[in-house]
Coordinates of C-alpha atoms in Angstrom, one line a residue:
M580 CA -3.5 -6.7 14.9
K581 CA -5.2 -3.6 15.9
L582 CA -5.9 -0.6 13.6
S583 CA -5.0 1.6 16.4
S584 CA -1.4 0.0 16.4
I585 CA -0.9 0.6 12.7
I586 CA -1.9 4.3 13.1
L587 CA 0.4 4.5 16.2
K588 CA 3.2 3.4 13.8
I589 CA 2.3 6.0 11.2
A590 CA 2.2 8.8 13.8
E591 CA 5.7 7.9 15.2
K592 CA 6.9 8.4 11.8
M593 CA 5.3 11.8 11.3
D594 CA 5.8 12.7 15.0
G595 CA 4.9 16.5 15.4
Q596 CA 4.9 17.1 11.7
R597 CA 1.3 16.2 10.5
S598 CA -2.3 16.1 11.4
L599 CA -4.4 13.1 12.3
N600 CA -6.0 13.3 8.7
A601 CA -2.5 12.7 7.1
S602 CA -2.5 9.2 8.8
L603 CA -6.1 8.8 7.5
H604 CA -5.3 9.8 4.0
V605 CA -2.2 7.5 3.9
L606 CA -4.4 4.4 5.0
R607 CA -7.3 5.1 2.3
G608 CA -4.4 5.7 -0.3
K609 CA -5.5 9.4 -1.0
R610 CA -3.7 10.4 -4.5
S611 CA -3.0 14.2 -3.6
G612 CA 0.4 15.5 -4.0
Q613 CA 0.6 16.1 -0.2
T614 CA -0.3 12.4 0.7
L615 CA 2.1 11.1 -2.0
Q616 CA 4.9 13.1 -0.9
D617 CA 4.3 12.2 2.9
V618 CA 4.3 8.4 2.1
D619 CA 7.8 8.8 0.8
Y620 CA 9.1 11.4 3.0
F621 CA 8.1 9.7 6.2
S622 CA 8.6 6.2 4.9
V623 CA 5.1 5.2 5.2
K624 CA 4.7 3.6 2.0
P625 CA 3.9 -0.1 3.2
Y626 CA 0.5 1.4 4.9
F627 CA -0.4 3.1 1.7
S628 CA -4.0 2.3 0.4
I629 CA -4.4 -0.6 2.7
L630 CA -7.8 0.4 4.0
P631 CA -9.4 2.3 1.0
K632 CA -12.7 2.2 2.6
L633 CA -11.7 3.1 6.1
S634 CA -14.7 4.9 7.6
E635 CA -14.1 8.4 9.5
S636 CA -16.0 6.7 12.6
T637 CA -13.6 3.6 12.7
F638 CA -10.5 6.0 12.4
T639 CA -11.8 8.2 15.0
E640 CA -12.5 5.2 17.3
A641 CA -9.0 4.1 17.0
I642 CA -7.8 7.6 17.5
T643 CA -9.6 8.0 20.6
S644 CA -8.1 4.8 22.1
L645 CA -4.9 5.9 21.4
Q646 CA -5.5 9.3 23.1
R647 CA -7.2 7.6 26.1
S648 CA -4.4 5.5 26.6
E649 CA -2.0 8.5 26.6
L650 CA -0.2 7.3 23.5
I651 CA -0.5 10.3 21.3
N652 CA -1.5 13.8 21.8
E653 CA -3.1 16.4 19.5
T654 CA -1.9 20.1 19.9
E655 CA -2.7 22.9 17.5
G656 CA -3.7 20.3 14.7
L657 CA -0.6 18.4 15.0
V658 CA -0.1 15.0 16.2
T659 CA 2.7 13.9 18.7
V660 CA 3.6 10.5 20.1
T661 CA 4.1 10.5 23.9
E662 CA 7.3 8.7 25.4
K663 CA 4.7 5.9 26.4
G664 CA 3.5 5.8 22.7
R665 CA 7.2 5.7 21.5
Q666 CA 8.0 2.9 23.7
L667 CA 5.0 0.8 22.5
A668 CA 5.5 1.5 19.2
K669 CA 9.0 -0.1 19.6
E670 CA 7.7 -3.0 21.1
L671 CA 5.1 -3.8 18.5
R672 CA 6.1 -6.3 15.7
E673 CA 7.2 -5.2 12.5
Y674 CA 4.2 -5.2 9.9
H675 CA 4.8 -6.6 6.4
F676 CA 2.2 -4.8 4.3
D677 CA 3.2 -3.5 0.8
G678 CA 0.3 -1.2 0.2
W679 CA 2.3 1.1 -2.2
Q680 CA 3.1 -1.8 -4.6
Y681 CA -0.4 -3.6 -4.7
R682 CA -3.1 -0.7 -3.8
G683 CA -6.0 -2.9 -3.5
R684 CA -4.8 -5.5 -6.2
E685 CA -4.3 -8.1 -3.8
E686 CA -8.1 -8.8 -3.8
I687 CA -7.7 -9.8 -7.5
F688 CA -4.9 -12.1 -6.6
F689 CA -7.0 -13.8 -3.9
L690 CA -10.1 -14.2 -6.2
R691 CA -7.9 -16.0 -8.6
L692 CA -6.3 -18.1 -5.9
V693 CA -9.7 -19.1 -4.4
L694 CA -11.3 -19.9 -8.1
L695 CA -8.2 -21.9 -9.0
V696 CA -8.5 -23.9 -5.7
Q697 CA -12.3 -24.4 -5.9
T698 CA -11.8 -25.5 -9.7
L699 CA -9.1 -27.9 -9.1
S700 CA -11.0 -29.5 -6.1
Q701 CA -14.1 -29.9 -8.2
L702 CA -12.3 -31.4 -11.1
R703 CA -10.5 -33.7 -8.9
N704 CA -13.8 -34.9 -7.7
S705 CA -14.7 -35.3 -11.1
Q706 CA -17.6 -32.3 -11.0
N707 CA -17.2 -30.7 -14.1
S708 CA -20.2 -28.4 -13.6
F709 CA -20.3 -26.0 -10.5
Y710 CA -21.0 -22.5 -9.3
P711 CA -17.9 -20.5 -9.5
I712 CA -16.9 -18.5 -6.2
T713 CA -16.7 -15.2 -8.3
N714 CA -18.8 -14.0 -11.3
D715 CA -15.8 -11.7 -12.6
R716 CA -15.6 -12.4 -16.1
K717 CA -11.8 -11.5 -16.2
I718 CA -11.0 -13.7 -13.1
Q719 CA -12.6 -16.4 -14.8
Q720 CA -10.7 -16.0 -18.0
F721 CA -7.5 -15.6 -16.2
V722 CA -7.9 -18.8 -14.3
K723 CA -9.1 -20.7 -17.3
K724 CA -5.6 -19.7 -18.9
V725 CA -3.9 -20.8 -15.9
L726 CA -5.7 -24.4 -16.0
R727 CA -4.8 -24.6 -19.7
S728 CA -1.1 -24.1 -19.0
L729 CA -1.3 -27.2 -16.6
Q730 CA 0.0 -30.3 -18.4
D731 CA -0.6 -32.9 -15.6
T732 CA -3.7 -34.8 -14.8
R733 CA -6.3 -33.1 -12.6
Q734 CA -5.5 -35.4 -9.6
N735 CA -1.8 -34.5 -9.8
S736 CA -2.4 -30.8 -10.7
A737 CA -4.6 -30.4 -7.6
R738 CA -1.7 -32.2 -5.5
S739 CA 1.1 -30.1 -7.2
F740 CA -0.6 -26.9 -6.3
A741 CA -1.6 -28.0 -2.7
E742 CA 2.3 -28.7 -2.3
E743 CA 3.1 -25.4 -3.8
L744 CA 0.8 -23.4 -1.6
I745 CA 2.2 -25.2 1.5
L746 CA 5.8 -24.2 0.3
A747 CA 4.9 -20.7 -0.2
V748 CA 3.1 -20.3 3.1
E749 CA 6.2 -21.8 4.7
M750 CA 8.2 -19.2 2.7
T751 CA 6.0 -16.2 3.8
G752 CA 6.9 -16.7 7.5
I753 CA 3.2 -15.5 8.3
S754 CA 1.8 -16.6 11.9
D755 CA -0.4 -19.7 12.6
L756 CA -3.3 -17.4 12.8
Q757 CA -2.6 -16.0 9.4
A758 CA -2.2 -19.2 7.9
S759 CA -5.4 -20.3 9.3
L760 CA -7.4 -17.4 8.1
L761 CA -5.9 -18.0 4.4
T762 CA -6.9 -21.6 4.3
H763 CA -10.3 -21.1 6.0
R764 CA -11.2 -18.4 3.4
L765 CA -10.7 -20.9 0.7
T766 CA -13.6 -22.9 -1.1
G767 CA -13.5 -26.7 -2.2
A768 CA -15.7 -29.3 -3.6
E769 CA -17.1 -30.2 -0.2
A770 CA -16.0 -27.3 1.9
T771 CA -17.3 -23.6 1.8
G772 CA -15.0 -20.6 2.8
W773 CA -15.7 -19.2 6.1
T774 CA -17.4 -15.9 6.7
W775 CA -15.5 -13.2 8.8
E776 CA -18.4 -13.7 11.3
Q777 CA -17.5 -17.3 11.5
L778 CA -13.7 -16.6 12.0
E779 CA -14.7 -14.1 14.6
E780 CA -16.6 -16.5 16.6
C781 CA -14.0 -19.1 16.3
T782 CA -10.9 -17.0 17.1
R783 CA -12.8 -14.4 19.4
E784 CA -10.9 -11.5 17.7
D785 CA -12.9 -9.0 15.9
A786 CA -13.4 -9.1 12.3
D787 CA -11.3 -5.8 11.6
S788 CA -8.4 -7.1 13.3
L789 CA -8.6 -10.5 11.4
Q790 CA -8.8 -8.8 8.1
L791 CA -5.9 -6.8 8.9
E792 CA -4.1 -10.0 9.5
F793 CA -5.5 -11.7 6.4
L794 CA -4.4 -8.5 4.3
E795 CA -0.7 -8.7 5.5
A796 CA -0.8 -12.4 4.9
I797 CA -1.9 -11.9 1.4
H798 CA 0.6 -9.2 0.7
R799 CA 3.4 -11.6 1.8
L800 CA 2.1 -14.5 -0.2
I801 CA 2.0 -12.3 -3.3
T802 CA 5.7 -11.2 -2.6
V803 CA 7.0 -14.6 -2.5
S804 CA 5.0 -15.7 -5.5
E805 CA 6.6 -13.0 -7.7
C806 CA 10.0 -13.3 -6.4
E807 CA 13.1 -14.0 -8.6
K808 CA 13.1 -17.8 -8.3
A809 CA 9.2 -18.2 -8.3
E810 CA 8.7 -19.0 -11.7
E811 CA 10.7 -22.2 -11.1
T812 CA 9.6 -22.8 -7.5
L813 CA 6.0 -21.5 -7.3
P814 CA 5.0 -21.8 -11.1
I815 CA 1.1 -21.5 -10.5
L816 CA 1.2 -19.1 -7.7
N817 CA 3.6 -17.0 -10.0
Q818 CA 1.2 -17.1 -13.0
L819 CA -1.6 -15.9 -10.3
A820 CA 0.7 -13.0 -9.3
G821 CA 1.3 -12.0 -12.7
G822 CA 0.2 -8.1 -13.1
I823 CA -0.7 -7.5 -9.6
R824 CA 2.0 -5.2 -8.8
I825 CA 1.5 -1.8 -10.3
E826 CA 3.8 -1.0 -13.2
S827 CA 4.1 2.8 -12.3
P828 CA 3.5 4.5 -9.1
L829 CA 2.3 7.5 -10.9
T830 CA -1.5 8.4 -11.2
D831 CA -2.8 8.2 -14.7
S832 CA -3.1 12.0 -15.0
T833 CA 0.3 12.5 -13.8
A834 CA 1.9 10.2 -16.2
I835 CA 0.3 12.4 -19.1
T836 CA 2.0 15.4 -17.4
K837 CA 5.2 13.4 -17.1
R838 CA 5.3 12.7 -21.0
L839 CA 5.0 16.6 -21.7
F840 CA 7.2 17.4 -18.9
D841 CA 10.0 15.0 -20.4
Q842 CA 9.5 17.0 -23.7
G843 CA 10.9 20.1 -22.1
L844 CA 7.5 21.8 -22.0
P845 CA 7.2 24.5 -19.1
M846 CA 4.5 24.0 -16.7
E847 CA 2.3 26.8 -17.9
E848 CA 2.2 25.3 -21.4
I849 CA 1.6 21.8 -20.0
A850 CA -1.3 23.2 -18.2
L851 CA -2.8 25.1 -21.1
I852 CA -2.4 21.9 -23.2
R853 CA -4.1 19.6 -20.6
R854 CA -6.6 22.3 -19.6
L855 CA -5.9 22.0 -16.0
K856 CA -4.8 24.7 -13.3
V857 CA -1.2 25.4 -13.0
N858 CA -1.6 24.3 -9.2
T859 CA -2.5 20.7 -10.5
I860 CA 0.5 20.6 -12.8
E861 CA 2.5 21.7 -9.8
D862 CA 1.0 18.6 -7.7
H863 CA 1.9 16.2 -10.7
I864 CA 5.4 17.6 -10.9
T865 CA 5.8 17.0 -7.3
E866 CA 4.5 13.5 -7.6
I867 CA 7.2 12.9 -10.4
A868 CA 10.0 14.2 -8.3
T869 CA 9.0 12.0 -5.4
N870 CA 9.2 8.9 -7.6
D871 CA 12.2 9.7 -9.7
D872 CA 15.7 9.8 -8.3
N873 CA 17.1 11.6 -11.2
F874 CA 14.3 14.4 -11.1
P875 CA 16.0 17.7 -12.6
I876 CA 15.2 20.0 -9.5
L877 CA 17.8 22.6 -10.7
R878 CA 15.3 23.6 -13.4
F879 CA 13.0 24.8 -10.6
V880 CA 15.4 25.7 -7.6
D881 CA 18.8 27.0 -7.2
Q882 CA 21.4 24.6 -5.6
A883 CA 22.3 27.2 -2.7
D884 CA 18.5 27.2 -1.7
I885 CA 18.2 23.3 -1.8
E886 CA 21.3 23.2 0.5
A887 CA 20.2 25.7 2.8
V888 CA 16.5 24.0 3.2
Q889 CA 18.1 20.7 3.8
Q890 CA 20.2 22.2 6.5
E891 CA 17.3 23.7 8.2
I892 CA 15.6 20.4 7.9
K893 CA 18.6 18.6 9.4
K894 CA 19.4 21.1 12.1
N895 CA 15.7 21.4 13.4
D896 CA 14.1 18.5 12.2
V897 CA 11.4 20.7 10.5
K898 CA 9.4 19.0 7.7
R899 CA 6.3 21.4 7.8
L900 CA 5.7 23.7 4.8
R901 CA 4.4 26.6 6.7
V902 CA 7.5 26.7 9.1
L903 CA 10.0 26.3 6.1
K904 CA 8.0 29.3 4.1
E905 CA 8.5 31.4 7.2
K906 CA 12.2 30.6 7.2
F907 CA 12.5 30.9 3.3
P908 CA 9.9 33.5 2.4
H909 CA 11.4 33.9 -1.2
L910 CA 10.9 30.4 -2.0
S911 CA 7.3 29.2 -3.1
Y912 CA 5.3 26.2 -1.6
F913 CA 6.1 24.2 -4.7
Q914 CA 9.7 25.0 -4.5
L915 CA 9.8 23.8 -1.1
R916 CA 7.8 20.7 -1.6
L917 CA 10.2 19.6 -4.4
I918 CA 13.0 19.9 -2.1
L919 CA 11.2 17.8 0.6
S920 CA 10.3 15.5 -2.3
T921 CA 13.8 15.0 -3.5
T922 CA 15.3 15.0 0.1
K923 CA 13.0 11.5 0.7
G924 CA 13.8 11.8 4.5
E925 CA 17.5 11.0 4.0
L926 CA 18.4 13.9 6.3
V927 CA 15.9 12.8 9.2

């Protein structure tokens, strides 16, 4: 799985409407009003925050590869996908990330998993003392709590969890490569988890591609571990997945603004109370609108203007604020962003 392929998928969604940096912000999970609006409007939530530490140089290298292959073009700061690029994007397999819901918390899940596997493996071999794979006290305390919930003998618990893991992997539908990466990253009593360098040498795939495959596999494993029937069919994994999915898509600061907004306070007063600029509160309100299907947009924009803007979007496939502003100069950028947020791409 190549980074360039993921960028191509995102670029195809934003075709001709956003700059290259928009894709970078999505992959890094930037919490700005514009990016949070984009991920919803262009339906790229699965890719949000899957690579929070993505470097500028790595991103540029992937972009250069796409440009040299004549898959994308950049004109006046906007990215368009060529016909060749659109064809390739269709041929690429569907990816199964869920970055919007996990936002890096998949690492917590995996640390819980790898520590539990290590512990059960050591206990099965009657080794009560060993160096844990992670020094994170919260992870250690969590795994101890899971261990206390297991009523069976050490041998049976280790066997039950192994069977549960096999079942879960089958349920995910991940590839053989992903299953192999997952198992090779685990540590047991007599086996140490492989490094990315070792996996790179063994598979002859570059480490960046392998880590993307691994990330997708973890996302799918968490998904099956927290599904409706998982408490019964995958009880241990269901515990490990507890609290991994974010409870609210809003940033902490936006959540505070929402509490005041729900009390009916105007933006200027909220800004005064919170000692923030009105522009910042506008970003928060836009973020709230993006995540609330029942957002009271009529408090800010007339129904006639909403319909007029939506018709323009549908007729000319326009999603750029500057273009919409030229068409509707009497509306502010904030009002236009709200209309785009509540439209959620349904007209596209």
